[in-house]
Amino acid sequence: MNKFFLLILPVAFATAANAQQKVLTTNDYARAEKMLSYNTEPLIDRASIRPNWLPNGQFWYRVLTPQGSEFMLIDPAKKTRHAAFDQQKLAASLSVASGKTYTSFMLPFRSFSFSADQKALIFQADGKQWKCDLQTYAVTPDDSAMAQAAAGSLGGRQPRGSGNQVVSPDGKKAAFIKDYNLWVRNLATKQETQLTTDGEKNFAYATDNAGWTSSDAPILLWSPDSKKIATNKQDERKVGDMYLVTTNVGHPVLRSWKYPLPGDKDIAMIQRVIINVDQPKTIVLQIPPDAHRSTFSDDISMEDLNWSADGAQLAFISTSRDHKQAKVRIADAATGAVREVFEETVATQYESGWGSANWKFMPKSNEILWFSERDNWGHLYLYNSSNGKLKNQVTKGNWVVTRILKVDEKNRQIYFMAVGRLPENPYFSQLCKIGFDGKNLKVLTPESGNHTASLSPDSKYLIDTYSKPNVPPVTVLRDLNGKMLVNLEKTDVSRLAATGWHPVTPITVKAHDGKTDLYGLLFTPTNLDAQKKYPVIDYIYPGPQGGGVGSWSFAASRSDHQALAELGFVVVVIEGTSNPLRSKSFHDMSYGNMSENTLPDQITGIRQLAQKYSYIDTSRVGIWGHSGGGFATATAMFKYPDFFKVGISESGN
């Protein structure tokens, strides 16, 4: 009889499925625990870096080594890399000044700031602020304020959880919600000014509620001159309620909030407004309310809005409830008048990108850079913003633009991330640049692997980190032509490997159609005996907005996949058809038929792996997943019980 469990921890699955093979011991669990991230990550040296850019164009970063922390200073112009300061001298002086003992690689701070002349550094330790003279290395208490970024996120587009206010680009004001209305606070004087007065419950300003996600943070976008705010007045008065009960000690607490469901007649609607801040005035844009929708997500994070530099115009996208239509519009910020520029209609669904919207309003040249999959691949198109006519397709080919990193309007060049250009793996990302006219395409990060890139504040340099699921990262500094300037770090996993850890195995199989290549990861026990047979755990997330692998960069543990493998399993993760970052036709393969949940791909793929790896036992296959993966797991047990013998559905939707 098949075993079917709902909402059970994966370790319970490990015990149930493996009971026929052997009884797990405390040593087995100890070996598995060694492969969890909190044990593996401390054994990885010289891994990722976070640059701290200085006004003079230099940057410093902290990196972990077997001895402890090192602080490095990079001068891109001179192509130099050296210690940011003498850690041994600082440790000695701080020990004397504080009365505590510190060593050079175990300093009590992770961050610091240079003085304006870069002859001293300021840091905090043990609740005090200290200053170190970098000429004498004298350390003394310091009472001056340490330079820190203002709270919130400058200009909007803040990440979730960054606070309940949004700071203006000039850093002088912060917008926040109070009593369903929008207010602004002068950060110097703390004076608060009410900007709107007609907000009410379920019809409030800057509301952050998409049903499935919500917060107290305001959803808005400051104009570049910090004089205006673009936001919405969200009408949820006809939306149905969702209820959750929290049961802690004592009486249960009932939480209710507005949550539209598929098929509901009424959903949240947004009335778009522009608010003048200095002399509070609300200008309602002269269009009917839009459906609470976005071109890449439904949480309305302001990615679908672009201000002109002078704050005179606001370009935005209106998306239909079914995501089949996106209208590009431009509003006059003074009058609220709106004109339609162009629209895109798609038979299935329109998306403007993954993680961020791939479009840009360029009022100086009367152009709009637009993302579309109209030729079956995700590419950039250049439009005339005055008449809405297409000027030219910018990028083309059997690959996908995933994110615009920078648009150089002066030199008419676009820097963007793209996937699908490396034959080894279509999910590997690279940084490229191209002219507005679609000419002179150049790959700036050519090495095989998955690249992540960030630009310097002055956009003269880029920091490139590349790796593979089974190859540790290398981080380099490049110029904007892709020329390598400085080797920054090469990750060392020798201490981790000494524990018995081994890297994951990338895999390629054919989809259930027998033609389409699918990619994934295979995890095996570190004490694998290839002469034995091992049961399989299939971890699934069917998407279609994302897949089970997640990042294709290096990771030592990959959640608990390797830990589960240590308990006597082969763990498989296969990116099925209908997930993003491939062609439009690939992504649409489950459109209107999400009930299959990529399960035919999982079954076909595991059977192919068993032909290649004789230790895989296809008579003992289990499956588990969270959220959409929980839904897929339940489907697997009901539709394919002859193949999947155990299923654990966690938080299935």
PDB file of C-alpha atoms in Angstrom, residues 26-35 563 566:
ATOM      1  CA  THR A  26      22.849   8.544  15.235  1.00  0.00           C
ATOM      2  CA  ASN A  27      26.030   8.476  13.174  1.00  0.00           C
ATOM      3  CA  ASP A  28      23.952   8.625   9.982  1.00  0.00           C
ATOM      4  CA  TYR A  29      22.088  11.665  11.249  1.00  0.00           C
ATOM      5  CA  ALA A  30      25.319  13.277  12.442  1.00  0.00           C
ATOM      6  CA  ARG A  31      26.827  12.823   8.978  1.00  0.00           C
ATOM      7  CA  ALA A  32      23.686  14.309   7.438  1.00  0.00           C
ATOM      8  CA  GLU A  33      23.766  17.289   9.788  1.00  0.00           C
ATOM      9  CA  LYS A  34      27.338  18.026   8.720  1.00  0.00           C
ATOM     10  CA  MET A  35      25.946  18.766   5.250  1.00  0.00           C
ATOM     11  CA  ALA A 563      21.770  16.069   4.019  1.00  0.00           C
ATOM     12  CA  GLU A 566      23.463  11.199   3.494  1.00  0.00           C
TER      13      GLU A 566
END
